[in-house]
Each structure stands twice: as C-alpha cells, then as structure tokens.
C-alpha cells in the first residue's frame, strides 16, 4: 500500500483519490496510474474530455475504468454513468466479476441493468453487438460515458453518442472514458484523435 501511495503521488493522483482506492481494496498497476490522473484532470477547466486506455486483451482495463467510475460516483452525488461494452460470450459474467471486485467494500445495490450507490449515483451497464446498437442510447443524458473496445465502433456512431454526454450539475465536467485493444473498424479515427496528438504533444481535449 505504501509503494502504491508513493507511485500514485508521483503520477499526480490527488490524495483523496488514492485513499478512496485503498479503502475500496483497489491497488492499480503502475501503468494504469496515468489514466486515473488524467481522469481527475478532467475536473479542471480546460482539462480533457476524452480519456482512453489501450492495451492487450484482458480484464485489467475494465477493472481500471470501473474503479475510476467508482471514484467519480462516490465523490459526486447523483451521477449517471453509461458503461457501454461489447456483447461477447460470457460478457455478462465477466462484468459481474468486475463489479464484485471493485465494489466489494463499497455499499451498493444491484439493479436489473447495473448498480446504484447510497448517494444517488448510478451505473447503467449497456451493450452493443455492432455500431447500430449504439442508437438506443442516443438522446439520453449521461454525466459519464464509458465505451469499451471503442475501435469496434465507427467515428460517426461515437460522435453521435457524444451528444448524450451532458450534465446539469455545475460541479461536474462530463467526460468519456474509452478502452481499446487496437483493432477494429475505428482504428483510423482513434489514431487521428488520440495517438497523433499524443505523439506530437498537441493534446487538448484528449488524453
């Protein structure tokens, strides 16, 4: 825990975020700390709005993003989060595993499509088989949108989904969290939107 706290401080995580992770029993890998730091930088004016996490296939990215959603929901009441993931074999079971691990020590109630916390924040678990399934989430207001395997979706659908990212809360800046395995039809827009600005040090709304 001490090593994690020191690494988190060096990565720029605020103390309350680190304390919340420790209380929840979540110890992020060192490589995940920049994602958590970027998520908190979205709180500030001029901070990012789109934050992406890439890597090999495996449960680590889902766990990391769900832990960040937990941090956001616990510190801000009445947040509504869409956690959108690709529908695959055993997807429901794997998401239940992630929820159980992340929220083991956090009081919550399971709902038919996600979970809710005592402060009114709630997480809606959505799914898509292909880009056309995204349409059913359009026009609904979300404070946070998470898209897993985002490069499986076309740029047009992602931008339409962005239209559902809005908040009436004056103390909250809406943001989108994404993960990718670096494959799929969306590689082109993802590289243009995230990778190229990162490499050229010209990032503005993305991290």
Coordinates of N, CA and C in Angstrom, one line a residue:
X1 N 0.8 -1.2 0.0 CA 0.0 0.0 0.0 C 0.9 1.3 0.0
X2 N 1.9 1.2 0.8 CA 2.8 2.4 0.8 C 3.5 2.7 -0.5
X3 N 3.9 1.6 -1.2 CA 4.5 1.7 -2.5 C 3.5 2.3 -3.5
X4 N 2.2 1.8 -3.4 CA 1.2 2.3 -4.3 C 0.9 3.8 -4.1
X5 N 0.9 4.2 -2.8 CA 0.6 5.6 -2.5 C 1.7 6.5 -3.0
X6 N 2.9 6.1 -2.9 CA 4.0 6.9 -3.4 C 4.0 7.0 -4.9
X7 N 3.7 5.8 -5.6 CA 3.6 5.8 -7.0 C 2.5 6.7 -7.5
X8 N 1.4 6.7 -6.8 CA 0.2 7.4 -7.1 C 0.5 8.9 -7.0
X9 N 1.2 9.3 -5.9 CA 1.5 10.7 -5.8 C 2.5 11.2 -6.9
X10 N 3.4 10.4 -7.3 CA 4.3 10.7 -8.3 C 3.6 10.9 -9.7
X11 N 2.5 10.1 -9.9 CA 1.8 10.1 -11.1 C 0.8 11.3 -11.1
X12 N 0.6 12.0 -10.0 CA -0.3 13.1 -10.0 C -1.7 12.8 -9.4
X13 N -1.9 11.7 -8.8 CA -3.2 11.4 -8.3 C -3.4 12.2 -7.0
X14 N -4.6 12.9 -6.8 CA -4.8 13.6 -5.5 C -4.9 12.6 -4.4
X15 N -4.7 13.1 -3.2 CA -4.7 12.2 -2.0 C -6.0 11.5 -1.8
X16 N -7.1 12.2 -2.0 CA -8.4 11.6 -1.7 C -8.7 10.5 -2.7
X17 N -8.2 10.6 -3.9 CA -8.4 9.5 -4.9 C -7.7 8.3 -4.4
X18 N -6.4 8.4 -4.0 CA -5.6 7.3 -3.6 C -6.3 6.7 -2.3
X19 N -6.7 7.5 -1.4 CA -7.3 7.0 -0.2 C -8.6 6.2 -0.5
X20 N -9.4 6.7 -1.5 CA -10.6 6.0 -1.9 C -10.3 4.7 -2.5
X21 N -9.3 4.6 -3.3 CA -8.9 3.3 -3.9 C -8.4 2.3 -2.8
X22 N -7.6 2.8 -1.9 CA -7.2 1.9 -0.8 C -8.3 1.4 0.0
X23 N -9.3 2.3 0.4 CA -10.4 1.9 1.1 C -11.3 0.8 0.4
X24 N -11.3 0.9 -0.9 CA -12.1 0.0 -1.7 C -11.3 -1.3 -2.0
X25 N -10.1 -1.4 -1.6 CA -9.3 -2.6 -1.8 C -8.7 -2.7 -3.2
X26 N -8.7 -1.5 -3.9 CA -8.2 -1.5 -5.3 C -6.8 -1.0 -5.3
X27 N -5.8 -1.8 -5.8 CA -4.4 -1.3 -6.0 C -4.1 -1.3 -7.5
X28 N -4.1 -0.2 -8.1 CA -3.9 -0.1 -9.6 C -2.5 -0.5 -9.9
X29 N -2.3 -1.1 -11.1 CA -1.0 -1.3 -11.6 C -0.3 0.1 -11.9
X30 N 1.0 0.1 -11.8 CA 1.7 1.4 -12.1 C 1.3 2.0 -13.4
X31 N 1.2 1.1 -14.4 CA 0.9 1.6 -15.8 C -0.5 2.2 -15.9
X32 N -1.4 1.9 -15.0 CA -2.8 2.5 -15.0 C -2.9 3.8 -14.3
X33 N -1.9 4.2 -13.6 CA -2.0 5.4 -12.8 C -2.1 6.7 -13.7
X34 N -1.5 6.8 -14.8 CA -1.7 8.0 -15.7 C -3.1 8.1 -16.1
X35 N -3.8 7.0 -16.3 CA -5.2 7.1 -16.7 C -6.0 7.7 -15.6
X36 N -5.8 7.3 -14.3 CA -6.5 7.8 -13.2 C -6.2 9.3 -13.0
X37 N -4.9 9.7 -13.2 CA -4.5 11.1 -13.1 C -5.2 11.9 -14.1
X38 N -5.3 11.4 -15.4 CA -6.0 12.1 -16.4 C -7.5 12.3 -16.2
X39 N -8.1 11.3 -15.6 CA -9.5 11.3 -15.2 C -9.7 12.5 -14.2
X40 N -8.9 12.6 -13.3 CA -9.0 13.7 -12.3 C -8.7 15.1 -12.9
X41 N -7.8 15.1 -13.9 CA -7.5 16.4 -14.5 C -8.7 16.9 -15.3
X42 N -9.7 16.0 -15.7 CA -10.9 16.4 -16.4 C -11.8 17.3 -15.5
X43 N -11.5 17.3 -14.2 CA -12.3 18.1 -13.3 C -12.1 19.6 -13.5
X44 N -10.9 19.9 -14.0 CA -10.5 21.3 -14.1 C -10.9 22.0 -15.5
X45 N -11.2 23.2 -15.5 CA -11.4 23.9 -16.7 C -10.3 23.8 -17.7
X46 N -10.6 23.5 -18.9 CA -9.5 23.2 -19.9 C -9.0 21.9 -19.9
X47 N -9.5 21.0 -19.0 CA -9.0 19.6 -18.9 C -9.6 18.8 -20.0
X48 N -9.1 17.5 -20.1 CA -9.6 16.7 -21.1 C -11.0 16.3 -21.0
X49 N -11.6 15.9 -22.1 CA -13.0 15.4 -22.1 C -13.0 13.9 -22.6
X50 N -12.0 13.5 -23.3 CA -11.9 12.1 -23.8 C -10.7 11.5 -23.2
X51 N -10.8 10.4 -22.5 CA -9.6 9.8 -21.9 C -9.6 8.3 -22.3
X52 N -8.5 7.8 -22.9 CA -8.5 6.5 -23.4 C -7.4 5.6 -22.8
X53 N -7.7 4.3 -22.7 CA -6.8 3.4 -22.1 C -6.6 2.2 -23.1
X54 N -5.4 2.0 -23.5 CA -5.2 0.9 -24.5 C -4.3 -0.2 -23.9
X55 N -4.3 -1.4 -24.6 CA -3.5 -2.5 -24.1 C -4.0 -3.8 -24.6
X56 N -3.3 -4.8 -24.2 CA -3.7 -6.2 -24.7 C -5.0 -6.6 -24.1
X57 N -5.6 -7.6 -24.7 CA -6.9 -8.2 -24.2 C -6.7 -8.7 -22.8
X58 N -7.7 -8.5 -22.0 CA -7.6 -9.0 -20.6 C -8.5 -8.1 -19.8
X59 N -8.7 -8.5 -18.5 CA -9.6 -7.8 -17.6 C -9.1 -6.5 -17.0
X60 N -7.8 -6.2 -17.2 CA -7.2 -5.1 -16.5 C -7.9 -3.8 -16.8
X61 N -8.2 -3.5 -18.1 CA -8.7 -2.2 -18.5 C -10.1 -2.0 -17.9
X62 N -11.0 -3.1 -18.0 CA -12.3 -2.9 -17.4 C -12.3 -2.6 -15.9
X63 N -11.4 -3.3 -15.2 CA -11.2 -3.1 -13.8 C -10.8 -1.7 -13.5
X64 N -9.8 -1.2 -14.2 CA -9.3 0.1 -14.0 C -10.4 1.2 -14.3
X65 N -11.1 1.1 -15.4 CA -12.1 2.1 -15.7 C -13.2 2.0 -14.7
X66 N -13.7 0.8 -14.3 CA -14.7 0.7 -13.3 C -14.3 1.3 -12.0
X67 N -13.0 1.1 -11.6 CA -12.5 1.7 -10.4 C -12.6 3.2 -10.5
X68 N -12.3 3.8 -11.6 CA -12.3 5.2 -11.8 C -13.8 5.7 -11.7
X69 N -14.7 5.0 -12.3 CA -16.1 5.4 -12.2 C -16.5 5.3 -10.8
X70 N -16.1 4.4 -10.0 CA -16.4 4.3 -8.6 C -15.9 5.6 -7.9
X71 N -14.7 6.0 -8.2 CA -14.1 7.2 -7.6 C -15.0 8.4 -7.9
X72 N -15.4 8.5 -9.1 CA -16.2 9.6 -9.6 C -17.5 9.6 -8.9
X73 N -18.2 8.5 -8.8 CA -19.5 8.4 -8.3 C -19.6 8.6 -6.8
X74 N -18.5 8.2 -6.1 CA -18.5 8.3 -4.6 C -18.3 9.8 -4.2
X75 N -17.6 10.5 -5.0 CA -17.2 11.9 -4.7 C -18.2 12.9 -5.2
X76 N -19.1 12.5 -6.1 CA -20.1 13.4 -6.7 C -21.5 12.7 -6.7
X77 N -22.4 13.2 -6.0 CA -23.7 12.5 -5.9 C -24.5 12.7 -7.1
X78 N -25.4 11.7 -7.3 CA -26.4 11.7 -8.4 C -25.8 11.7 -9.8
X79 N -24.6 11.1 -10.0 CA -24.0 11.0 -11.3 C -24.8 9.8 -12.0
X80 N -24.9 9.9 -13.3 CA -25.5 8.9 -14.1 C -24.4 8.5 -15.1
X81 N -24.0 7.2 -15.1 CA -22.9 6.7 -15.9 C -23.4 5.6 -16.8
X82 N -23.1 5.7 -18.1 CA -23.3 4.7 -19.1 C -22.0 3.9 -19.2
X83 N -22.0 2.6 -18.9 CA -20.8 1.8 -19.1 C -21.2 0.8 -20.2
X84 N -20.7 1.2 -21.4 CA -21.1 0.5 -22.6 C -20.0 -0.5 -23.0
X85 N -20.4 -1.7 -23.2 CA -19.4 -2.7 -23.5 C -19.9 -3.6 -24.6
X86 N -18.9 -4.2 -25.4 CA -19.3 -5.0 -26.5 C -19.8 -6.4 -26.0
X87 N -20.9 -6.8 -26.6 CA -21.6 -8.1 -26.1 C -20.8 -9.2 -26.7
X88 N -20.2 -10.1 -25.9 CA -19.5 -11.2 -26.3 C -19.9 -12.4 -25.4
X89 N -19.4 -13.6 -25.7 CA -19.6 -14.7 -24.9 C -19.1 -14.5 -23.5
X90 N -19.9 -14.8 -22.5 CA -19.5 -14.6 -21.1 C -19.3 -13.2 -20.7
X91 N -19.8 -12.2 -21.5 CA -19.6 -10.8 -21.2 C -20.3 -10.4 -19.9
X92 N -21.5 -10.9 -19.7 CA -22.3 -10.6 -18.5 C -21.6 -11.1 -17.3
X93 N -21.1 -12.3 -17.4 CA -20.4 -12.9 -16.2 C -19.1 -12.2 -15.9
X94 N -18.4 -11.8 -16.9 CA -17.1 -11.1 -16.7 C -17.4 -9.7 -16.1
X95 N -18.5 -9.0 -16.5 CA -18.8 -7.7 -15.9 C -19.2 -7.9 -14.5
X96 N -20.0 -8.9 -14.2 CA -20.3 -9.2 -12.8 C -19.1 -9.4 -11.9
X97 N -18.1 -10.0 -12.5 CA -16.8 -10.2 -11.7 C -16.2 -8.9 -11.5
X98 N -16.1 -8.0 -12.4 CA -15.5 -6.7 -12.3 C -16.2 -5.9 -11.2
X99 N -17.6 -5.9 -11.3 CA -18.4 -5.1 -10.3 C -18.1 -5.7 -8.9
X100 N -18.1 -7.0 -8.8 CA -17.9 -7.6 -7.5 C -16.5 -7.3 -6.9
X101 N -15.5 -7.3 -7.7 CA -14.2 -6.9 -7.2 C -14.0 -5.5 -6.8
X102 N -14.6 -4.6 -7.7 CA -14.4 -3.2 -7.5 C -15.2 -2.7 -6.3
X103 N -16.5 -3.2 -6.2 CA -17.4 -2.7 -5.2 C -17.5 -3.5 -3.9
X104 N -16.6 -4.4 -3.7 CA -16.7 -5.3 -2.6 C -16.9 -4.6 -1.3
X105 N -16.1 -3.5 -1.1 CA -16.2 -2.8 0.2 C -16.9 -1.5 0.1
X106 N -17.7 -1.3 -1.0 CA -18.5 -0.1 -1.2 C -20.0 -0.4 -1.2
X107 N -20.7 0.1 -0.2 CA -22.2 -0.2 -0.2 C -22.8 0.2 -1.5
X108 N -23.6 -0.8 -2.1 CA -24.3 -0.5 -3.3 C -25.5 -1.5 -3.5
X109 N -26.3 -1.2 -4.4 CA -27.5 -2.1 -4.7 C -27.4 -2.4 -6.2
X110 N -27.6 -3.7 -6.5 CA -27.6 -4.1 -7.8 C -29.0 -3.9 -8.4
X111 N -29.0 -3.4 -9.7 CA -30.3 -3.2 -10.4 C -30.3 -4.2 -11.6
X112 N -31.4 -4.1 -12.3 CA -31.6 -5.0 -13.4 C -30.6 -4.8 -14.6
X113 N -30.0 -3.5 -14.6 CA -29.1 -3.2 -15.6 C -27.8 -2.5 -15.1
X114 N -27.5 -2.7 -13.8 CA -26.3 -2.0 -13.3 C -26.3 -2.0 -11.8
X115 N -25.9 -0.9 -11.2 CA -26.0 -0.7 -9.8 C -26.1 0.7 -9.4
X116 N -26.5 0.9 -8.2 CA -26.7 2.3 -7.6 C -26.0 2.4 -6.3
X117 N -25.6 3.6 -5.9 CA -24.9 3.9 -4.7 C -25.8 4.7 -3.8
X118 N -25.4 4.7 -2.5 CA -26.2 5.4 -1.5 C -26.4 6.9 -1.7
X119 N -25.5 7.5 -2.5 CA -25.6 8.9 -2.7 C -26.4 9.3 -4.0
X120 N -27.0 8.3 -4.6 CA -27.8 8.6 -5.7 C -27.2 8.4 -7.1
X121 N -25.8 8.2 -7.0 CA -25.1 7.9 -8.3 C -25.5 6.5 -8.8
X122 N -25.5 6.3 -10.1 CA -25.8 5.0 -10.6 C -25.1 4.7 -11.9
X123 N -24.8 3.5 -12.1 CA -24.1 3.0 -13.3 C -25.0 2.1 -14.1
X124 N -25.2 2.5 -15.3 CA -26.1 1.7 -16.2 C -25.1 0.9 -17.2
X125 N -25.3 -0.5 -17.1 CA -24.4 -1.3 -18.0 C -25.2 -1.6 -19.3
X126 N -24.6 -1.1 -20.4 CA -25.2 -1.3 -21.7 C -24.3 -2.1 -22.6
X127 N -24.9 -2.6 -23.7 CA -24.1 -3.5 -24.5 C -24.4 -3.2 -26.0
X128 N -23.5 -3.6 -26.8 CA -23.6 -3.5 -28.3 C -23.0 -4.6 -29.0
X129 N -23.7 -5.2 -30.0 CA -23.1 -6.2 -30.9 C -22.4 -5.5 -32.1
X130 N -22.9 -4.4 -32.5 CA -22.3 -3.7 -33.6 C -22.7 -2.2 -33.5
X131 N -22.2 -1.4 -34.4 CA -22.4 0.0 -34.3 C -23.9 0.4 -34.3
X132 N -24.8 -0.3 -34.9 CA -26.2 0.0 -35.0 C -26.8 0.0 -33.6
X133 N -26.3 -0.8 -32.7 CA -26.9 -0.9 -31.4 C -26.7 0.3 -30.6
X134 N -25.8 1.2 -31.0 CA -25.5 2.4 -30.3 C -26.7 3.3 -30.3
X135 N -27.5 3.2 -31.3 CA -28.6 4.2 -31.5 C -29.6 4.2 -30.3
X136 N -29.7 3.1 -29.6 CA -30.7 3.1 -28.5 C -30.3 3.9 -27.2
X137 N -29.0 4.3 -27.3 CA -28.5 5.1 -26.1 C -28.5 6.6 -26.5
X138 N -28.8 6.9 -27.7 CA -28.7 8.3 -28.1 C -29.9 9.1 -27.5
X139 N -29.6 10.4 -27.2 CA -30.7 11.3 -26.7 C -30.9 11.2 -25.2
X140 N -30.2 10.3 -24.5 CA -30.3 10.1 -23.0 C -29.1 10.8 -22.4
X141 N -29.4 11.6 -21.3 CA -28.3 12.4 -20.7 C -27.5 11.5 -19.8
X142 N -26.2 11.5 -19.9 CA -25.2 10.8 -19.1 C -24.1 11.8 -18.6
X143 N -23.7 11.7 -17.4 CA -22.6 12.5 -16.9 C -21.3 11.9 -17.3
X144 N -21.2 10.6 -17.4 CA -20.0 9.9 -17.8 C -20.5 8.8 -18.8
X145 N -19.7 8.7 -19.9 CA -19.9 7.6 -20.8 C -18.6 6.8 -20.9
X146 N -18.7 5.5 -20.7 CA -17.5 4.7 -20.9 C -17.8 3.7 -22.1
X147 N -16.9 3.7 -23.0 CA -17.0 2.8 -24.2 C -15.9 1.8 -24.2
X148 N -16.2 0.6 -24.0 CA -15.1 -0.5 -24.0 C -15.0 -0.9 -25.5
X149 N -13.7 -1.3 -25.8 CA -13.4 -1.7 -27.2 C -14.0 -0.6 -28.2
X150 N -13.6 0.6 -28.0 CA -14.2 1.7 -28.7 C -13.8 1.6 -30.2
X151 N -12.7 1.0 -30.6 CA -12.4 0.9 -32.0 C -13.2 -0.1 -32.8
X152 N -14.1 -0.7 -32.1 CA -15.1 -1.6 -32.8 C -16.3 -0.8 -33.4
X153 N -16.3 0.5 -33.1 CA -17.4 1.4 -33.5 C -16.9 2.5 -34.4
X154 N -17.7 2.8 -35.4 CA -17.3 3.9 -36.4 C -17.3 5.2 -35.7
X155 N -16.6 6.1 -36.3 CA -16.5 7.5 -35.8 C -17.8 8.2 -35.8
X156 N -18.6 7.9 -36.7 CA -20.0 8.6 -36.8 C -20.8 8.2 -35.6
X157 N -20.8 6.9 -35.2 CA -21.5 6.5 -34.0 C -21.0 7.0 -32.7
X158 N -19.7 7.1 -32.6 CA -19.0 7.6 -31.4 C -19.4 9.1 -31.2
X159 N -19.4 9.9 -32.3 CA -19.7 11.3 -32.2 C -21.2 11.5 -31.9
X160 N -22.1 10.6 -32.4 CA -23.5 10.7 -32.1 C -23.7 10.4 -30.6
X161 N -23.0 9.4 -30.1 CA -23.0 9.1 -28.7 C -22.5 10.2 -27.8
X162 N -21.5 10.9 -28.3 CA -21.0 12.1 -27.6 C -22.1 13.1 -27.3
X163 N -23.1 13.2 -28.2 CA -24.3 14.1 -28.0 C -25.1 13.8 -26.7
X164 N -24.9 12.6 -26.2 CA -25.6 12.2 -25.0 C -24.8 12.5 -23.7
X165 N -23.6 13.1 -23.9 CA -22.8 13.4 -22.8 C -23.0 14.9 -22.4
X166 N -23.8 15.1 -21.4 CA -24.1 16.4 -20.9 C -24.6 16.3 -19.5
X167 N -24.5 17.4 -18.7 CA -24.8 17.4 -17.3 C -25.4 18.7 -16.9
X168 N -26.3 18.7 -16.0 CA -26.9 19.9 -15.5 C -26.2 20.3 -14.1
X169 N -25.2 19.5 -13.7 CA -24.6 19.7 -12.5 C -23.4 20.7 -12.7
X170 N -23.5 21.8 -11.9 CA -22.5 22.9 -12.1 C -21.1 22.4 -11.5
X171 N -21.1 21.4 -10.7 CA -19.8 21.0 -10.1 C -19.2 19.8 -10.8
X172 N -19.7 19.4 -12.0 CA -19.2 18.3 -12.7 C -18.9 18.6 -14.1
X173 N -17.8 18.2 -14.6 CA -17.5 18.3 -16.1 C -17.6 16.9 -16.7
X174 N -18.6 16.8 -17.6 CA -18.8 15.5 -18.3 C -17.5 15.0 -19.0
X175 N -17.4 13.7 -19.1 CA -16.2 13.1 -19.8 C -16.5 11.7 -20.3
X176 N -15.7 11.3 -21.2 CA -15.8 9.9 -21.8 C -14.6 9.2 -21.5
X177 N -14.7 8.0 -21.0 CA -13.6 7.0 -20.8 C -13.7 5.9 -21.9
X178 N -12.6 5.6 -22.5 CA -12.6 4.6 -23.5 C -11.5 3.6 -23.3
X179 N -11.7 2.3 -23.8 CA -10.6 1.4 -23.8 C -10.6 0.8 -25.2
X180 N -9.4 0.3 -25.6 CA -9.2 -0.3 -26.9 C -8.2 -1.4 -26.9
X181 N -8.4 -2.4 -27.7 CA -7.4 -3.4 -28.0 C -6.6 -3.2 -29.2
X182 N -6.8 -2.0 -29.8 CA -6.1 -1.6 -31.0 C -6.4 -2.5 -32.2
X183 N -7.7 -2.7 -32.4 CA -8.1 -3.4 -33.6 C -9.5 -3.0 -33.9
X184 N -10.0 -3.2 -35.2 CA -11.4 -2.9 -35.5 C -11.5 -1.8 -36.5
X185 N -12.8 -1.5 -36.9 CA -13.1 -0.5 -37.9 C -12.8 0.9 -37.5
X186 N -12.6 1.1 -36.2 CA -12.4 2.5 -35.7 C -10.9 2.9 -35.5
X187 N -10.0 2.1 -35.9 CA -8.6 2.4 -35.7 C -8.2 3.7 -36.3
X188 N -8.7 4.1 -37.5 CA -8.3 5.3 -38.1 C -8.7 6.5 -37.3
X189 N -10.0 6.6 -36.9 CA -10.4 7.8 -36.1 C -9.7 7.8 -34.8
X190 N -9.4 6.7 -34.2 CA -8.8 6.6 -32.9 C -7.3 7.1 -33.0
X191 N -6.7 6.7 -34.0 CA -5.3 7.2 -34.2 C -5.2 8.7 -34.4
X192 N -6.1 9.2 -35.2 CA -6.2 10.6 -35.5 C -6.6 11.4 -34.3
X193 N -7.5 10.9 -33.5 CA -8.0 11.7 -32.4 C -7.1 11.6 -31.1
X194 N -6.5 10.4 -30.9 CA -5.7 10.2 -29.7 C -4.2 10.1 -29.9
X195 N -3.8 9.2 -30.8 CA -2.4 8.8 -30.9 C -1.6 9.9 -31.5
X196 N -2.0 10.5 -32.6 CA -1.3 11.6 -33.2 C -1.1 12.8 -32.4
X197 N -2.1 13.3 -31.7 CA -1.9 14.5 -30.8 C -1.0 14.1 -29.6
X198 N -1.1 12.9 -29.1 CA -0.2 12.5 -28.0 C 1.3 12.5 -28.5
X199 N 1.5 11.9 -29.7 CA 2.9 11.9 -30.2 C 3.5 13.2 -30.5
X200 N 2.6 14.1 -31.0 CA 3.1 15.5 -31.4 C 3.0 16.5 -30.2
X201 N 2.5 16.0 -29.0 CA 2.4 16.9 -27.9 C 1.4 18.0 -28.1
X202 N 0.3 17.7 -28.8 CA -0.7 18.8 -29.1 C -2.0 18.4 -28.6
X203 N -2.1 17.6 -27.6 CA -3.4 17.2 -27.0 C -4.1 18.4 -26.4
X204 N -5.4 18.4 -26.6 CA -6.2 19.4 -26.0 C -7.4 18.7 -25.2
X205 N -8.4 18.2 -25.9 CA -9.5 17.6 -25.2 C -9.3 16.1 -25.0
X206 N -8.2 15.5 -25.5 CA -8.0 14.1 -25.4 C -6.7 13.8 -24.5
X207 N -6.7 12.6 -23.9 CA -5.5 12.1 -23.3 C -5.5 10.6 -23.6

